[in-house]
JSON list of C-alpha atoms in Angstrom, two decimals:
[
{"chain": "A", "resi": 994, "resn": "MET", "atom": "CA", "xyz": [105.52, 77.25, 82.00]},
{"chain": "A", "resi": 995, "resn": "VAL", "atom": "CA", "xyz": [108.82, 75.44, 81.54]},
{"chain": "A", "resi": 996, "resn": "CYS", "atom": "CA", "xyz": [110.61, 73.52, 84.27]},
{"chain": "A", "resi": 997, "resn": "TRP", "atom": "CA", "xyz": [114.44, 73.48, 84.26]},
{"chain": "A", "resi": 998, "resn": "GLN", "atom": "CA", "xyz": [115.26, 70.78, 86.76]},
{"chain": "A", "resi": 999, "resn": "ASN", "atom": "CA", "xyz": [112.72, 71.97, 89.37]},
{"chain": "A", "resi": 1000, "resn": "VAL", "atom": "CA", "xyz": [112.83, 75.69, 88.42]},
{"chain": "A", "resi": 1001, "resn": "ALA", "atom": "CA", "xyz": [109.48, 76.85, 87.08]},
{"chain": "A", "resi": 1002, "resn": "VAL", "atom": "CA", "xyz": [109.88, 79.65, 84.54]},
{"chain": "A", "resi": 1003, "resn": "PRO", "atom": "CA", "xyz": [107.06, 80.94, 82.37]},
{"chain": "A", "resi": 1004, "resn": "THR", "atom": "CA", "xyz": [107.63, 80.69, 78.62]},
{"chain": "A", "resi": 1005, "resn": "THR", "atom": "CA", "xyz": [105.80, 84.01, 78.18]},
{"chain": "A", "resi": 1006, "resn": "PHE", "atom": "CA", "xyz": [104.53, 86.70, 80.48]},
{"chain": "A", "resi": 1007, "resn": "PRO", "atom": "CA", "xyz": [101.46, 88.89, 80.38]},
{"chain": "A", "resi": 1008, "resn": "THR", "atom": "CA", "xyz": [102.09, 92.09, 78.45]},
{"chain": "A", "resi": 1009, "resn": "THR", "atom": "CA", "xyz": [101.09, 95.60, 79.42]},
{"chain": "A", "resi": 1010, "resn": "PRO", "atom": "CA", "xyz": [98.61, 97.60, 77.35]},
{"chain": "A", "resi": 1011, "resn": "ARG", "atom": "CA", "xyz": [100.23, 99.30, 74.33]},
{"chain": "A", "resi": 1012, "resn": "SER", "atom": "CA", "xyz": [100.24, 102.64, 76.14]},
{"chain": "A", "resi": 1013, "resn": "VAL", "atom": "CA", "xyz": [101.89, 101.32, 79.34]},
{"chain": "A", "resi": 1014, "resn": "LEU", "atom": "CA", "xyz": [105.60, 100.64, 79.84]},
{"chain": "A", "resi": 1015, "resn": "GLY", "atom": "CA", "xyz": [106.79, 97.12, 80.52]},
{"chain": "A", "resi": 1016, "resn": "TYR", "atom": "CA", "xyz": [110.04, 95.21, 80.10]},
{"chain": "A", "resi": 1017, "resn": "ASP", "atom": "CA", "xyz": [111.37, 94.83, 76.56]},
{"chain": "A", "resi": 1018, "resn": "VAL", "atom": "CA", "xyz": [110.03, 91.47, 75.36]},
{"chain": "A", "resi": 1019, "resn": "ASP", "atom": "CA", "xyz": [113.07, 90.58, 73.24]},
{"chain": "A", "resi": 1020, "resn": "GLU", "atom": "CA", "xyz": [115.54, 91.40, 76.03]},
{"chain": "A", "resi": 1021, "resn": "VAL", "atom": "CA", "xyz": [113.64, 89.32, 78.57]},
{"chain": "A", "resi": 1022, "resn": "ASP", "atom": "CA", "xyz": [113.30, 86.38, 76.18]},
{"chain": "A", "resi": 1023, "resn": "ARG", "atom": "CA", "xyz": [117.04, 86.47, 75.32]},
{"chain": "A", "resi": 1024, "resn": "PHE", "atom": "CA", "xyz": [117.98, 86.68, 79.00]},
{"chain": "A", "resi": 1025, "resn": "LEU", "atom": "CA", "xyz": [115.74, 83.75, 79.91]},
{"chain": "A", "resi": 1026, "resn": "GLU", "atom": "CA", "xyz": [117.18, 81.65, 77.08]},
{"chain": "A", "resi": 1027, "resn": "ASP", "atom": "CA", "xyz": [120.72, 82.44, 78.31]},
{"chain": "A", "resi": 1028, "resn": "ALA", "atom": "CA", "xyz": [119.65, 81.60, 81.87]},
{"chain": "A", "resi": 1029, "resn": "ARG", "atom": "CA", "xyz": [118.13, 78.31, 80.73]},
{"chain": "A", "resi": 1030, "resn": "ARG", "atom": "CA", "xyz": [121.35, 77.34, 78.92]},
{"chain": "A", "resi": 1031, "resn": "ALA", "atom": "CA", "xyz": [123.46, 78.30, 81.94]},
{"chain": "A", "resi": 1032, "resn": "TYR", "atom": "CA", "xyz": [121.25, 76.45, 84.39]},
{"chain": "A", "resi": 1033, "resn": "THR", "atom": "CA", "xyz": [121.01, 73.24, 82.41]},
{"chain": "A", "resi": 1034, "resn": "ALA", "atom": "CA", "xyz": [124.74, 73.15, 81.54]},
{"chain": "A", "resi": 1035, "resn": "ASN", "atom": "CA", "xyz": [126.46, 70.19, 83.14]},
{"chain": "A", "resi": 1036, "resn": "ASP", "atom": "CA", "xyz": [129.76, 71.95, 83.77]},
{"chain": "A", "resi": 1037, "resn": "SER", "atom": "CA", "xyz": [130.50, 74.18, 86.73]},
{"chain": "A", "resi": 1038, "resn": "ALA", "atom": "CA", "xyz": [132.14, 76.92, 84.69]},
{"chain": "A", "resi": 1039, "resn": "PRO", "atom": "CA", "xyz": [131.18, 80.36, 85.91]},
{"chain": "A", "resi": 1040, "resn": "GLY", "atom": "CA", "xyz": [128.68, 82.10, 83.70]},
{"chain": "A", "resi": 1041, "resn": "LEU", "atom": "CA", "xyz": [125.36, 83.38, 84.84]},
{"chain": "A", "resi": 1042, "resn": "GLU", "atom": "CA", "xyz": [125.22, 83.54, 88.64]},
{"chain": "A", "resi": 1043, "resn": "ALA", "atom": "CA", "xyz": [122.67, 84.57, 91.25]},
{"chain": "A", "resi": 1044, "resn": "ALA", "atom": "CA", "xyz": [124.35, 87.96, 91.74]},
{"chain": "A", "resi": 1045, "resn": "LYS", "atom": "CA", "xyz": [124.11, 88.70, 88.00]},
{"chain": "A", "resi": 1046, "resn": "ILE", "atom": "CA", "xyz": [120.44, 87.78, 88.00]},
{"chain": "A", "resi": 1047, "resn": "ARG", "atom": "CA", "xyz": [119.85, 90.16, 90.92]},
{"chain": "A", "resi": 1048, "resn": "ALA", "atom": "CA", "xyz": [121.58, 92.98, 88.99]},
{"chain": "A", "resi": 1049, "resn": "THR", "atom": "CA", "xyz": [119.73, 92.35, 85.72]},
{"chain": "A", "resi": 1050, "resn": "ALA", "atom": "CA", "xyz": [117.84, 95.29, 84.27]},
{"chain": "A", "resi": 1051, "resn": "PHE", "atom": "CA", "xyz": [115.74, 95.48, 81.12]},
{"chain": "A", "resi": 1052, "resn": "SER", "atom": "CA", "xyz": [114.80, 98.39, 78.89]},
{"chain": "A", "resi": 1053, "resn": "MET", "atom": "CA", "xyz": [111.26, 99.63, 79.17]},
{"chain": "A", "resi": 1054, "resn": "LYS", "atom": "CA", "xyz": [108.93, 99.61, 76.15]},
{"chain": "A", "resi": 1055, "resn": "LYS", "atom": "CA", "xyz": [105.24, 100.27, 75.73]},
{"chain": "A", "resi": 1056, "resn": "GLY", "atom": "CA", "xyz": [103.35, 97.01, 75.53]},
{"chain": "A", "resi": 1057, "resn": "GLY", "atom": "CA", "xyz": [106.24, 95.10, 77.11]},
{"chain": "A", "resi": 1058, "resn": "TYR", "atom": "CA", "xyz": [106.14, 92.27, 79.60]},
{"chain": "A", "resi": 1059, "resn": "SER", "atom": "CA", "xyz": [104.53, 92.89, 82.98]},
{"chain": "A", "resi": 1060, "resn": "THR", "atom": "CA", "xyz": [107.33, 93.97, 85.32]},
{"chain": "A", "resi": 1061, "resn": "GLN", "atom": "CA", "xyz": [105.66, 92.28, 88.29]},
{"chain": "A", "resi": 1062, "resn": "HIS", "atom": "CA", "xyz": [105.54, 88.90, 86.57]},
{"chain": "A", "resi": 1063, "resn": "VAL", "atom": "CA", "xyz": [109.09, 89.08, 85.20]},
{"chain": "A", "resi": 1064, "resn": "ASP", "atom": "CA", "xyz": [110.48, 90.24, 88.56]},
{"chain": "A", "resi": 1065, "resn": "ALA", "atom": "CA", "xyz": [108.80, 87.30, 90.32]},
{"chain": "A", "resi": 1066, "resn": "ALA", "atom": "CA", "xyz": [110.35, 84.89, 87.80]},
{"chain": "A", "resi": 1067, "resn": "LEU", "atom": "CA", "xyz": [113.77, 86.51, 88.28]},
{"chain": "A", "resi": 1068, "resn": "GLU", "atom": "CA", "xyz": [113.48, 86.01, 92.03]},
{"chain": "A", "resi": 1069, "resn": "ARG", "atom": "CA", "xyz": [112.77, 82.31, 91.52]},
{"chain": "A", "resi": 1070, "resn": "LEU", "atom": "CA", "xyz": [115.72, 82.08, 89.13]},
{"chain": "A", "resi": 1071, "resn": "GLU", "atom": "CA", "xyz": [118.02, 83.82, 91.58]},
{"chain": "A", "resi": 1072, "resn": "ASP", "atom": "CA", "xyz": [116.93, 81.45, 94.35]},
{"chain": "A", "resi": 1073, "resn": "ALA", "atom": "CA", "xyz": [117.59, 78.40, 92.12]},
{"chain": "A", "resi": 1074, "resn": "PHE", "atom": "CA", "xyz": [121.01, 79.63, 90.98]},
{"chain": "A", "resi": 1075, "resn": "ALA", "atom": "CA", "xyz": [121.97, 80.53, 94.57]},
{"chain": "A", "resi": 1076, "resn": "ALA", "atom": "CA", "xyz": [120.99, 77.06, 95.80]},
{"chain": "A", "resi": 1077, "resn": "ARG", "atom": "CA", "xyz": [123.07, 75.44, 93.08]},
{"chain": "A", "resi": 1078, "resn": "GLU", "atom": "CA", "xyz": [126.03, 77.74, 93.81]},
{"chain": "A", "resi": 1079, "resn": "ARG", "atom": "CA", "xyz": [125.74, 76.91, 97.53]},
{"chain": "A", "resi": 1080, "resn": "GLU", "atom": "CA", "xyz": [125.79, 73.16, 96.78]},
{"chain": "A", "resi": 1081, "resn": "ARG", "atom": "CA", "xyz": [128.84, 73.52, 94.53]},
{"chain": "A", "resi": 1082, "resn": "GLU", "atom": "CA", "xyz": [130.73, 75.65, 97.04]},
{"chain": "A", "resi": 1083, "resn": "ILE", "atom": "CA", "xyz": [129.96, 73.25, 99.90]},
{"chain": "A", "resi": 1084, "resn": "ALA", "atom": "CA", "xyz": [131.24, 70.42, 97.71]},
{"chain": "A", "resi": 1085, "resn": "ASP", "atom": "CA", "xyz": [134.42, 72.41, 96.97]},
{"chain": "A", "resi": 1086, "resn": "VAL", "atom": "CA", "xyz": [135.29, 73.82, 100.41]},
{"chain": "A", "resi": 1087, "resn": "GLY", "atom": "CA", "xyz": [133.24, 71.73, 102.80]},
{"chain": "A", "resi": 1088, "resn": "GLN", "atom": "CA", "xyz": [130.21, 72.62, 104.86]},
{"chain": "A", "resi": 1089, "resn": "LYS", "atom": "CA", "xyz": [132.17, 73.90, 107.85]},
{"chain": "A", "resi": 1090, "resn": "THR", "atom": "CA", "xyz": [134.18, 76.41, 105.79]},
{"chain": "A", "resi": 1091, "resn": "TRP", "atom": "CA", "xyz": [131.12, 77.45, 103.84]},
{"chain": "A", "resi": 1092, "resn": "TYR", "atom": "CA", "xyz": [129.14, 78.20, 107.01]},
{"chain": "A", "resi": 1093, "resn": "ALA", "atom": "CA", "xyz": [132.11, 80.07, 108.47]},
{"chain": "A", "resi": 1094, "resn": "ASP", "atom": "CA", "xyz": [132.22, 82.28, 105.36]},
{"chain": "A", "resi": 1095, "resn": "ALA", "atom": "CA", "xyz": [128.46, 82.92, 105.61]},
{"chain": "A", "resi": 1096, "resn": "ARG", "atom": "CA", "xyz": [128.82, 83.84, 109.31]},
{"chain": "A", "resi": 1097, "resn": "THR", "atom": "CA", "xyz": [131.66, 86.24, 108.45]},
{"chain": "A", "resi": 1098, "resn": "LYS", "atom": "CA", "xyz": [129.54, 87.96, 105.81]},
{"chain": "A", "resi": 1099, "resn": "ALA", "atom": "CA", "xyz": [126.62, 88.20, 108.25]},
{"chain": "A", "resi": 1100, "resn": "SER", "atom": "CA", "xyz": [128.94, 89.64, 110.89]},
{"chain": "A", "resi": 1101, "resn": "ASP", "atom": "CA", "xyz": [130.15, 92.30, 108.44]},
{"chain": "A", "resi": 1102, "resn": "VAL", "atom": "CA", "xyz": [126.54, 93.24, 107.66]},
{"chain": "A", "resi": 1103, "resn": "VAL", "atom": "CA", "xyz": [125.62, 93.49, 111.34]},
{"chain": "A", "resi": 1104, "resn": "GLU", "atom": "CA", "xyz": [128.68, 95.65, 112.02]},
{"chain": "A", "resi": 1105, "resn": "ARG", "atom": "CA", "xyz": [127.48, 98.14, 109.42]},
{"chain": "A", "resi": 1106, "resn": "LEU", "atom": "CA", "xyz": [123.92, 98.03, 110.77]},
{"chain": "A", "resi": 1107, "resn": "ASP", "atom": "CA", "xyz": [125.18, 98.80, 114.28]},
{"chain": "A", "resi": 1108, "resn": "ARG", "atom": "CA", "xyz": [126.47, 102.23, 113.26]},
{"chain": "A", "resi": 1109, "resn": "PRO", "atom": "CA", "xyz": [124.47, 105.20, 114.56]},
{"chain": "A", "resi": 1110, "resn": "ASP", "atom": "CA", "xyz": [121.56, 106.66, 112.60]},
{"chain": "A", "resi": 1111, "resn": "GLY", "atom": "CA", "xyz": [122.77, 109.13, 110.00]},
{"chain": "A", "resi": 1112, "resn": "GLN", "atom": "CA", "xyz": [126.26, 107.58, 109.99]},
{"chain": "A", "resi": 1113, "resn": "ARG", "atom": "CA", "xyz": [125.81, 104.10, 108.47]},
{"chain": "A", "resi": 1114, "resn": "PHE", "atom": "CA", "xyz": [127.02, 105.11, 105.01]},
{"chain": "A", "resi": 1115, "resn": "HIS", "atom": "CA", "xyz": [128.99, 107.88, 103.31]},
{"chain": "A", "resi": 1116, "resn": "ARG", "atom": "CA", "xyz": [126.97, 110.82, 102.08]},
{"chain": "A", "resi": 1117, "resn": "VAL", "atom": "CA", "xyz": [126.88, 112.26, 98.59]},
{"chain": "A", "resi": 1118, "resn": "ASN", "atom": "CA", "xyz": [127.58, 115.94, 97.93]},
{"chain": "A", "resi": 1119, "resn": "VAL", "atom": "CA", "xyz": [124.72, 118.22, 99.03]},
{"chain": "A", "resi": 1120, "resn": "LEU", "atom": "CA", "xyz": [124.04, 119.01, 95.36]},
{"chain": "A", "resi": 1121, "resn": "ALA", "atom": "CA", "xyz": [123.80, 115.31, 94.48]},
{"chain": "A", "resi": 1122, "resn": "THR", "atom": "CA", "xyz": [120.94, 112.95, 95.24]},
{"chain": "A", "resi": 1123, "resn": "GLY", "atom": "CA", "xyz": [121.31, 109.85, 97.36]},
{"chain": "A", "resi": 1124, "resn": "TYR", "atom": "CA", "xyz": [119.04, 107.65, 99.43]},
{"chain": "A", "resi": 1125, "resn": "HIS", "atom": "CA", "xyz": [117.13, 109.34, 102.23]},
{"chain": "A", "resi": 1126, "resn": "PRO", "atom": "CA", "xyz": [119.04, 108.50, 105.46]},
{"chain": "A", "resi": 1127, "resn": "LYS", "atom": "CA", "xyz": [115.86, 108.26, 107.56]},
{"chain": "A", "resi": 1128, "resn": "ASP", "atom": "CA", "xyz": [114.41, 105.64, 105.19]},
{"chain": "A", "resi": 1129, "resn": "VAL", "atom": "CA", "xyz": [117.65, 103.65, 105.07]},
{"chain": "A", "resi": 1130, "resn": "ASP", "atom": "CA", "xyz": [118.16, 103.84, 108.85]},
{"chain": "A", "resi": 1131, "resn": "ALA", "atom": "CA", "xyz": [114.59, 102.66, 109.48]},
{"chain": "A", "resi": 1132, "resn": "PHE", "atom": "CA", "xyz": [115.13, 99.67, 107.20]},
{"chain": "A", "resi": 1133, "resn": "ALA", "atom": "CA", "xyz": [118.52, 99.05, 108.81]},
{"chain": "A", "resi": 1134, "resn": "LYS", "atom": "CA", "xyz": [116.72, 98.64, 112.15]},
{"chain": "A", "resi": 1135, "resn": "ARG", "atom": "CA", "xyz": [114.44, 96.01, 110.56]},
{"chain": "A", "resi": 1136, "resn": "LEU", "atom": "CA", "xyz": [117.49, 94.23, 109.15]},
{"chain": "A", "resi": 1137, "resn": "GLY", "atom": "CA", "xyz": [119.11, 94.36, 112.59]},
{"chain": "A", "resi": 1138, "resn": "GLY", "atom": "CA", "xyz": [116.01, 92.74, 114.08]},
{"chain": "A", "resi": 1139, "resn": "TYR", "atom": "CA", "xyz": [116.25, 89.97, 111.50]},
{"chain": "A", "resi": 1140, "resn": "PHE", "atom": "CA", "xyz": [119.93, 89.28, 112.16]},
{"chain": "A", "resi": 1141, "resn": "ARG", "atom": "CA", "xyz": [120.02, 89.73, 115.94]},
{"chain": "A", "resi": 1142, "resn": "GLU", "atom": "CA", "xyz": [116.57, 88.59, 117.07]},
{"chain": "A", "resi": 1143, "resn": "GLY", "atom": "CA", "xyz": [115.33, 86.42, 114.21]},
{"chain": "A", "resi": 1144, "resn": "LYS", "atom": "CA", "xyz": [112.44, 88.76, 113.46]},
{"chain": "A", "resi": 1145, "resn": "PRO", "atom": "CA", "xyz": [110.64, 87.89, 110.23]},
{"chain": "A", "resi": 1146, "resn": "LEU", "atom": "CA", "xyz": [111.83, 89.55, 107.04]},
{"chain": "A", "resi": 1147, "resn": "SER", "atom": "CA", "xyz": [111.40, 88.14, 103.56]},
{"chain": "A", "resi": 1148, "resn": "LEU", "atom": "CA", "xyz": [113.83, 88.16, 100.67]},
{"chain": "A", "resi": 1149, "resn": "THR", "atom": "CA", "xyz": [111.17, 89.92, 98.63]},
{"chain": "A", "resi": 1150, "resn": "GLU", "atom": "CA", "xyz": [111.09, 92.79, 101.12]},
{"chain": "A", "resi": 1151, "resn": "VAL", "atom": "CA", "xyz": [114.86, 93.22, 100.88]},
{"chain": "A", "resi": 1152, "resn": "ARG", "atom": "CA", "xyz": [114.90, 92.88, 97.10]},
{"chain": "A", "resi": 1153, "resn": "SER", "atom": "CA", "xyz": [112.09, 95.37, 96.57]},
{"chain": "A", "resi": 1154, "resn": "ILE", "atom": "CA", "xyz": [112.84, 98.07, 99.16]},
{"chain": "A", "resi": 1155, "resn": "VAL", "atom": "CA", "xyz": [112.70, 101.59, 97.74]},
{"chain": "A", "resi": 1156, "resn": "PHE", "atom": "CA", "xyz": [114.14, 104.65, 99.44]},
{"chain": "A", "resi": 1157, "resn": "ARG", "atom": "CA", "xyz": [113.13, 108.24, 98.82]},
{"chain": "A", "resi": 1158, "resn": "PRO", "atom": "CA", "xyz": [115.77, 110.43, 97.16]},
{"chain": "A", "resi": 1159, "resn": "LYS", "atom": "CA", "xyz": [117.41, 113.21, 99.15]},
{"chain": "A", "resi": 1160, "resn": "HIS", "atom": "CA", "xyz": [120.09, 115.77, 98.35]},
{"chain": "A", "resi": 1161, "resn": "GLY", "atom": "CA", "xyz": [123.13, 114.95, 100.46]},
{"chain": "A", "resi": 1162, "resn": "GLY", "atom": "CA", "xyz": [121.72, 111.51, 101.21]},
{"chain": "A", "resi": 1163, "resn": "TYR", "atom": "CA", "xyz": [123.49, 108.20, 101.64]},
{"chain": "A", "resi": 1164, "resn": "ARG", "atom": "CA", "xyz": [125.66, 107.02, 98.75]},
{"chain": "A", "resi": 1165, "resn": "GLU", "atom": "CA", "xyz": [123.41, 104.64, 96.80]},
{"chain": "A", "resi": 1166, "resn": "ALA", "atom": "CA", "xyz": [126.19, 102.24, 95.74]},
{"chain": "A", "resi": 1167, "resn": "GLN", "atom": "CA", "xyz": [127.12, 101.57, 99.39]},
{"chain": "A", "resi": 1168, "resn": "VAL", "atom": "CA", "xyz": [123.54, 100.95, 100.46]},
{"chain": "A", "resi": 1169, "resn": "ASP", "atom": "CA", "xyz": [122.92, 98.71, 97.44]},
{"chain": "A", "resi": 1170, "resn": "ALA", "atom": "CA", "xyz": [126.09, 96.71, 98.19]},
{"chain": "A", "resi": 1171, "resn": "LEU", "atom": "CA", "xyz": [124.88, 96.10, 101.75]},
{"chain": "A", "resi": 1172, "resn": "LEU", "atom": "CA", "xyz": [121.46, 94.99, 100.49]},
{"chain": "A", "resi": 1173, "resn": "ASP", "atom": "CA", "xyz": [123.16, 92.59, 98.07]},
{"chain": "A", "resi": 1174, "resn": "ALA", "atom": "CA", "xyz": [125.17, 91.15, 100.97]},
{"chain": "A", "resi": 1175, "resn": "VAL", "atom": "CA", "xyz": [121.98, 90.76, 103.01]},
{"chain": "A", "resi": 1176, "resn": "VAL", "atom": "CA", "xyz": [120.33, 88.88, 100.14]},
{"chain": "A", "resi": 1177, "resn": "GLU", "atom": "CA", "xyz": [123.38, 86.63, 99.80]},
{"chain": "A", "resi": 1178, "resn": "VAL", "atom": "CA", "xyz": [123.33, 85.81, 103.52]},
{"chain": "A", "resi": 1179, "resn": "MET", "atom": "CA", "xyz": [119.57, 85.17, 103.47]},
{"chain": "A", "resi": 1180, "resn": "LEU", "atom": "CA", "xyz": [119.96, 82.87, 100.47]},
{"chain": "A", "resi": 1181, "resn": "ALA", "atom": "CA", "xyz": [122.87, 81.11, 102.15]},
{"chain": "A", "resi": 1182, "resn": "VAL", "atom": "CA", "xyz": [120.91, 80.18, 105.27]},
{"chain": "A", "resi": 1183, "resn": "ARG", "atom": "CA", "xyz": [117.75, 79.02, 103.52]}
]
């Protein structure tokens, strides 16, 4: 385990058996080295950011790193980068402006969540596969409870939600963009 200024990141992860898929070891190691350099850099130049960490994907190889362990480390990294980005932005624009921006983003999310079931997102063509609207709408209700009533919901739940596929379902890119915005808001108010 290595600590980059209070961010605990394993130096290696457990590997899967040789017959089981896991994340490509070389890709993960390169990414973590790039993340370490970016995190410990003293300048504020944009490079690796929390949003990029959230969008990171690795190739799968037999005998690779355990996906569960790597994903948990990526979540910690994203949290650390988001906290640093929040501190920098507050220093640049001031706390009042920063909170106003976070409230605006939360308001945009809630506006989307308030749409009726079956109409929250655009649909893909009936021959194409999207996210199952019933699954997405059910999770949208949970998100609404979090935003409106303060009901418990963890970042891990939002980051790891999986929706069944359905022909003519919701457009995946739109749903994913909303989930990214939810994660950003949740990270902002931590």
